[in-house]
mmCIF file with all atom_site columns, C-alpha atoms in Angstrom:
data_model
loop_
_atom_site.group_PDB
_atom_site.id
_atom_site.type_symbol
_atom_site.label_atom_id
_atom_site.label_alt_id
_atom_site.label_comp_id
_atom_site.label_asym_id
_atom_site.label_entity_id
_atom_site.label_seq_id
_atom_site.pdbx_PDB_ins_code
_atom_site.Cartn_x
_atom_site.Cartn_y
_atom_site.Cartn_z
_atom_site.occupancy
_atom_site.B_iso_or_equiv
_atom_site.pdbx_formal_charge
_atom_site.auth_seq_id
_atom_site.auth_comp_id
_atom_site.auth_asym_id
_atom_site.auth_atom_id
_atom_site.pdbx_PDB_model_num
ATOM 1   C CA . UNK P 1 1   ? -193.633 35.788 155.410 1.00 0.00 ? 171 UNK P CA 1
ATOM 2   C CA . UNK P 1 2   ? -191.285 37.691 157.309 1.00 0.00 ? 172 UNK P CA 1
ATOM 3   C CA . UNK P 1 3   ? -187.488 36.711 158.261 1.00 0.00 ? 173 UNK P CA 1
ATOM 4   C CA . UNK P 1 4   ? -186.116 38.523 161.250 1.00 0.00 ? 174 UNK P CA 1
ATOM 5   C CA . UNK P 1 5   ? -182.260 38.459 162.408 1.00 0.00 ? 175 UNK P CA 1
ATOM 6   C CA . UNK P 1 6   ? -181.245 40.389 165.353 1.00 0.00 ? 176 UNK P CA 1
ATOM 7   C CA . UNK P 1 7   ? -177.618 41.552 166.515 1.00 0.00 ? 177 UNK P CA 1
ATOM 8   C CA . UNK P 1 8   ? -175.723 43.698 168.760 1.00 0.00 ? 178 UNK P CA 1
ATOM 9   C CA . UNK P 1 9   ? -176.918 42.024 171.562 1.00 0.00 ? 179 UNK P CA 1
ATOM 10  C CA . UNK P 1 10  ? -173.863 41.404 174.594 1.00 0.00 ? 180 UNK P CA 1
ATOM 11  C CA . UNK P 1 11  ? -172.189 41.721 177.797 1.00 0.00 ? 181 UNK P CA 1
ATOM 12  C CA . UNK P 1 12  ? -172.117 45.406 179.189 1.00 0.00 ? 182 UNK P CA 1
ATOM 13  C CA . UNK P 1 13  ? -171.368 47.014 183.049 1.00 0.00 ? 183 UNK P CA 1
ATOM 14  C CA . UNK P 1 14  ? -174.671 48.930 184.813 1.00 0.00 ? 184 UNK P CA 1
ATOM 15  C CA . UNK P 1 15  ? -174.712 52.161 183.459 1.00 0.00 ? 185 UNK P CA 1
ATOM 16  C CA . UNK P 1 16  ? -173.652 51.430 180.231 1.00 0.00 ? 186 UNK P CA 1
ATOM 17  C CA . UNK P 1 17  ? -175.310 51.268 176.496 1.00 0.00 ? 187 UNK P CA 1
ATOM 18  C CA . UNK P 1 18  ? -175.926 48.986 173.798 1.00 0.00 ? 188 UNK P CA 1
ATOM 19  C CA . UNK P 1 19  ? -178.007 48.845 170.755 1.00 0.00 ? 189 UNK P CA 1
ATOM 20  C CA . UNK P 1 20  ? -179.906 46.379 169.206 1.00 0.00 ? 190 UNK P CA 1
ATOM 21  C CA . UNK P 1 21  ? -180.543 45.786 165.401 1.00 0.00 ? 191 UNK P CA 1
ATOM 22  C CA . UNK P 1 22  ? -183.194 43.606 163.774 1.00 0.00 ? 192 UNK P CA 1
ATOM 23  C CA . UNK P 1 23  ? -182.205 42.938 159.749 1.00 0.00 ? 193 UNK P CA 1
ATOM 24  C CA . UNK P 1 24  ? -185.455 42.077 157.958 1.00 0.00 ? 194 UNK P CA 1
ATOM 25  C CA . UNK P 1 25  ? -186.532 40.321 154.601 1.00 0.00 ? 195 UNK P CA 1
ATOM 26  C CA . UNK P 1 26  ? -189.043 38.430 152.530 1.00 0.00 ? 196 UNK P CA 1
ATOM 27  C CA . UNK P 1 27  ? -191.438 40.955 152.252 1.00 0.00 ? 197 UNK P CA 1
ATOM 28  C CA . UNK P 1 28  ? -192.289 45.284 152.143 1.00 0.00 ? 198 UNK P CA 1
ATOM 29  C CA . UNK P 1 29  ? -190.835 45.925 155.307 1.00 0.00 ? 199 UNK P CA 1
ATOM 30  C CA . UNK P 1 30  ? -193.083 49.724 155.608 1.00 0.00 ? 200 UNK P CA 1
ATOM 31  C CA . UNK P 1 31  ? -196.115 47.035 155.738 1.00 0.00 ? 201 UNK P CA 1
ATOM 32  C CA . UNK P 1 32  ? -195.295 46.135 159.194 1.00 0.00 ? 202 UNK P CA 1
ATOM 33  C CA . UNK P 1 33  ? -195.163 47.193 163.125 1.00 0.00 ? 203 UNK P CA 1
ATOM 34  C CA . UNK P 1 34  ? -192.308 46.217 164.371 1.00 0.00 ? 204 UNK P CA 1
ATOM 35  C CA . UNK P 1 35  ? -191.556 45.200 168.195 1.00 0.00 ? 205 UNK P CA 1
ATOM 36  C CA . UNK P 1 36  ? -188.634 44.507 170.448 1.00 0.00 ? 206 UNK P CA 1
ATOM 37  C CA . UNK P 1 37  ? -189.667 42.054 173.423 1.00 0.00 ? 207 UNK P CA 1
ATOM 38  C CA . UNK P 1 38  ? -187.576 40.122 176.198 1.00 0.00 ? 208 UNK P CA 1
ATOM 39  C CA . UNK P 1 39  ? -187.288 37.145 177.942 1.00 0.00 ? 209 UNK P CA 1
ATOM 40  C CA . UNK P 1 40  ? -185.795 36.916 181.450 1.00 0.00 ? 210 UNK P CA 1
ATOM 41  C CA . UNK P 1 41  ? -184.401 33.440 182.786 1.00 0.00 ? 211 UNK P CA 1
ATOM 42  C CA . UNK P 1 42  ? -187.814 32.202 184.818 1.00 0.00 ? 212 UNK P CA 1
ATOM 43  C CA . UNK P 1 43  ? -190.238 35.228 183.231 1.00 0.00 ? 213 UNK P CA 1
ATOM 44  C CA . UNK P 1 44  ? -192.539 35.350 180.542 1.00 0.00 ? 214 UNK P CA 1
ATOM 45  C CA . UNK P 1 45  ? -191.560 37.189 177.843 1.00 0.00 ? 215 UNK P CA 1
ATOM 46  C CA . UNK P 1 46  ? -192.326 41.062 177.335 1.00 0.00 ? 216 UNK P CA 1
ATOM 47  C CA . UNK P 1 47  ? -192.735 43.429 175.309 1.00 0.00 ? 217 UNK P CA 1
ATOM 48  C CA . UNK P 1 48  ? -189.844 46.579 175.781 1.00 0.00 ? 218 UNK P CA 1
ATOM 49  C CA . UNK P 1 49  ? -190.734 48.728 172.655 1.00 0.00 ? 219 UNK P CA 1
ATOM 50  C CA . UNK P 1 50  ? -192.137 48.761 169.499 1.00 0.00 ? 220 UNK P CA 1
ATOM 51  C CA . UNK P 1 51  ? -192.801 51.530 166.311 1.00 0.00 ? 221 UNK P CA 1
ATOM 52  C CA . UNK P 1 52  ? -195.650 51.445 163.633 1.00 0.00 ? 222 UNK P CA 1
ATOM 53  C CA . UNK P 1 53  ? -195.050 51.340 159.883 1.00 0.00 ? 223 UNK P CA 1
ATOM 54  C CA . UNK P 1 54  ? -193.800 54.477 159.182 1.00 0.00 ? 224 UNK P CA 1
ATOM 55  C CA . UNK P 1 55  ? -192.096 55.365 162.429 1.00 0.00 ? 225 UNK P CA 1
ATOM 56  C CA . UNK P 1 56  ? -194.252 57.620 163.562 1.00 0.00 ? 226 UNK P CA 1
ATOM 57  C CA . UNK P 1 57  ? -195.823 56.057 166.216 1.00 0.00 ? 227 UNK P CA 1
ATOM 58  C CA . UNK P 1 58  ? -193.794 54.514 169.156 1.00 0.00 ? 228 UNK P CA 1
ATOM 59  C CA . UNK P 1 59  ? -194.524 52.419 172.263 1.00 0.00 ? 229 UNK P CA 1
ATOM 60  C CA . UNK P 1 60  ? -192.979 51.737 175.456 1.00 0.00 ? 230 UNK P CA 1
ATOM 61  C CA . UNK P 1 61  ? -192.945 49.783 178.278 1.00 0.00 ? 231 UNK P CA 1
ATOM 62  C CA . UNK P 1 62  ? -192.834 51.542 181.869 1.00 0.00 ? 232 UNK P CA 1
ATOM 63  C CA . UNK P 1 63  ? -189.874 49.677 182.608 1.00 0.00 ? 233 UNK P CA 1
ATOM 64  C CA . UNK P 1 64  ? -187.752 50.986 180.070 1.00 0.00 ? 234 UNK P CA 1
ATOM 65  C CA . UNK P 1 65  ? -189.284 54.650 179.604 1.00 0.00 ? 235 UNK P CA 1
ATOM 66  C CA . UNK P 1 66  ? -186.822 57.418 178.887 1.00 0.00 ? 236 UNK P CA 1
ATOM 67  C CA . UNK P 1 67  ? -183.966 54.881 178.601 1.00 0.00 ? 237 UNK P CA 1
ATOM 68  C CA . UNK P 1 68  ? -184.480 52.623 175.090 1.00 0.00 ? 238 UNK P CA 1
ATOM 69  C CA . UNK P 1 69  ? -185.228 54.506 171.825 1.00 0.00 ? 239 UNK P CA 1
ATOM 70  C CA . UNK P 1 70  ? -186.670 52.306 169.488 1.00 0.00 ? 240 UNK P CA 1
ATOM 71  C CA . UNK P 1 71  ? -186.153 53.546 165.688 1.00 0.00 ? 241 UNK P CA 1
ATOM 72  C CA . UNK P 1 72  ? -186.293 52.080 161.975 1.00 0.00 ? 242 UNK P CA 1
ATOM 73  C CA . UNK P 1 73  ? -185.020 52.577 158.691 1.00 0.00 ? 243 UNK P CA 1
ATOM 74  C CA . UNK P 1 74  ? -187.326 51.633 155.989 1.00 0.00 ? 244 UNK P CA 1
ATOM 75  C CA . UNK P 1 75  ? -184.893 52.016 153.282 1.00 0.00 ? 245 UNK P CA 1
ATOM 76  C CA . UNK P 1 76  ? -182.780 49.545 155.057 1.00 0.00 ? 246 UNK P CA 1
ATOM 77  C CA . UNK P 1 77  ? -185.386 47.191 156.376 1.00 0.00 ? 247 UNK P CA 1
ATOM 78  C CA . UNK P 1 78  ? -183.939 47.836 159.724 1.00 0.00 ? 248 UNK P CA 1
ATOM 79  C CA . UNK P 1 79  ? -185.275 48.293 163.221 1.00 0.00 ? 249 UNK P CA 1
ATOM 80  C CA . UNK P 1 80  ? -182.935 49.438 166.139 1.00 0.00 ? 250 UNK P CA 1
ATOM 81  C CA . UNK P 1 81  ? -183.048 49.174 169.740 1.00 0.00 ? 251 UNK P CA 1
ATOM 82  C CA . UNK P 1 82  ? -180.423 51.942 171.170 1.00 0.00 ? 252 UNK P CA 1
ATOM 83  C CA . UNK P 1 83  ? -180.664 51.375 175.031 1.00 0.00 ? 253 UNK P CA 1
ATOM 84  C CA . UNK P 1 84  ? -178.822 53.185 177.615 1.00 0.00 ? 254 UNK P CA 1
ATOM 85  C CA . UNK P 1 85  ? -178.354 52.761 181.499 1.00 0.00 ? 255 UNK P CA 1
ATOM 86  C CA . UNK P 1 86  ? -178.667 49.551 181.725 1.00 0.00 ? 256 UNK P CA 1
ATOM 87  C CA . UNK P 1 87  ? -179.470 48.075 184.659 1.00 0.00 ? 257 UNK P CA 1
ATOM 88  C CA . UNK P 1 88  ? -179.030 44.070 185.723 1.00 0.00 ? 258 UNK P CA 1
ATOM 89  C CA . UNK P 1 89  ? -183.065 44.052 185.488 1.00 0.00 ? 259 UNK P CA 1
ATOM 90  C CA . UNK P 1 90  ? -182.959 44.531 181.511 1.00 0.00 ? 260 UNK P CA 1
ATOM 91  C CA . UNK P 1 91  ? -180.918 41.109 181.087 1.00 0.00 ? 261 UNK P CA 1
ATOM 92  C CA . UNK P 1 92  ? -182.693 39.150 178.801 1.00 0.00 ? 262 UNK P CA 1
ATOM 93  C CA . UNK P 1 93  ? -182.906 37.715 175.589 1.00 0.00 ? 263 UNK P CA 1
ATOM 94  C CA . UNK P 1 94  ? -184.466 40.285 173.152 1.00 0.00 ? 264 UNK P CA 1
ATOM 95  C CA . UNK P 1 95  ? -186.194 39.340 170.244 1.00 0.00 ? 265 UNK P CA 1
ATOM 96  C CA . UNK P 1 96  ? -187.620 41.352 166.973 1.00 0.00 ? 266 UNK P CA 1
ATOM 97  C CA . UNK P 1 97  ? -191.285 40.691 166.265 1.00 0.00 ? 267 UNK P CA 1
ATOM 98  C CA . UNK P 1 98  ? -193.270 42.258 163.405 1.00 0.00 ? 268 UNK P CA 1
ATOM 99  C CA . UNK P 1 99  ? -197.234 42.792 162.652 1.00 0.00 ? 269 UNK P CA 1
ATOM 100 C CA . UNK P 1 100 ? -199.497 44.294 160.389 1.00 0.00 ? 270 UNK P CA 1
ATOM 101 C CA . UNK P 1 101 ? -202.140 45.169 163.216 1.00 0.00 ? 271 UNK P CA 1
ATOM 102 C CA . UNK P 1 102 ? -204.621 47.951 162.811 1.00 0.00 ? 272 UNK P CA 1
ATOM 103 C CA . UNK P 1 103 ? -206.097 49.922 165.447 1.00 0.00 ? 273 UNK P CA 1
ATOM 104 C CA . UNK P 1 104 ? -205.402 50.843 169.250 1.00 0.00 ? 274 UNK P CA 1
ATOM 105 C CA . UNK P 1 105 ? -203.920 47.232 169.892 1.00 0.00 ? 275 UNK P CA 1
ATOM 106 C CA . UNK P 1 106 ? -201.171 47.275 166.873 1.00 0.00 ? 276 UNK P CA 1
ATOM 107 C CA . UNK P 1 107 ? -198.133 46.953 169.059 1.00 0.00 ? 277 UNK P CA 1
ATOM 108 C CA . UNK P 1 108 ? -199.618 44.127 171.463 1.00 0.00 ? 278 UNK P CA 1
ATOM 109 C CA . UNK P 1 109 ? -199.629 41.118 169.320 1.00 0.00 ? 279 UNK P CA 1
ATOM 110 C CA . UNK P 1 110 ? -197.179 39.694 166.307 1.00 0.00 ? 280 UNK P CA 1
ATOM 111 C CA . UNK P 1 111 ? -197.114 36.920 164.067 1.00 0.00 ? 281 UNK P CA 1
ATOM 112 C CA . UNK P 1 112 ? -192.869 36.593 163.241 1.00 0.00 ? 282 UNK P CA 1
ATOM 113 C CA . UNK P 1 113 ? -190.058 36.389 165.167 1.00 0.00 ? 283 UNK P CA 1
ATOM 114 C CA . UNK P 1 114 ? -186.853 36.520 165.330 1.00 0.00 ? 284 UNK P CA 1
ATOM 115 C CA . UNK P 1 115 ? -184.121 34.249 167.254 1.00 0.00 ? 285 UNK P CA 1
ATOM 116 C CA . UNK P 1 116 ? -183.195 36.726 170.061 1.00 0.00 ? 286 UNK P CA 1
ATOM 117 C CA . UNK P 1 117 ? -180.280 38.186 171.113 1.00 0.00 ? 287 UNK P CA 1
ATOM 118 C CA . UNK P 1 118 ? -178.629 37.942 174.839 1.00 0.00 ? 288 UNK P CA 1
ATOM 119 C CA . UNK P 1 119 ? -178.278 40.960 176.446 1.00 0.00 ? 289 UNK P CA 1
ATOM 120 C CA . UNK P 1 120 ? -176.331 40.676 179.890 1.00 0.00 ? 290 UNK P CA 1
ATOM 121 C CA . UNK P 1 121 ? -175.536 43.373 181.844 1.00 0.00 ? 291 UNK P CA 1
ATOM 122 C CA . UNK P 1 122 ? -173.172 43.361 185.051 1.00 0.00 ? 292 UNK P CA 1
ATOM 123 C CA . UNK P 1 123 ? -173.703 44.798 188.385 1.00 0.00 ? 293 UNK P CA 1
#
């Protein structure tokens, strides 16, 4: 078992940055993929970002291309989120998620979750 905690999460103008961090513990945190997914008010959730074990290996969604950088310190059992030019789209609630998936599909699926964070940005 897995706990995630994120933070960092706020209220920011268009245009502007923020960055996300996911605190882990419970268990070796290089044993899992970690993700960063959100949740819209009326959408299903989805999936923004998301690294494998050893950080070598990233993922992102079309929607946030060339704007989020998703990054992780294994000494520190962190993951970050650093996002910039935000738009009023990428409001959400952003949660952490973590696997330990094999093959082609490891950044679609994950078994732990964090609580979210709210991320609201202005027009």
């Amino acid at each position: 078992q897995v706990q995630l905690v994120e933070s960092g999460g706020g209220l920011v103008q268009a245009g502007g940055s923020l960055r996300l961090s996911c605190a882990t513990s419970g268990r070796t945190f290089s044993n899992y993929n970690m993700g960063w997914f959100r949740q819209a008010p009326g959408k299903e959730r989805e999936i923004a970002a998301a690294i494998s074990r050893s950080g070598g290996v990233t993922y992102y969604a079309d929607s946030v291309k060339g704007r989020f950088t998703i990054s992780r310190d294994n000494a520190k059992n962190l993951v970050y989120l650093q996002m910039i030019s935000l738009k009023p789209e990428d409001t959400a609630v952003y949660y952490c998620a973590a696997n330990q998936r094999y093959g082609q599909s490891w950044w679609s699926e994950y078994n732990y979750w964090g609580q979210g964070t709210q991320v609201t940005v202005s027009s």
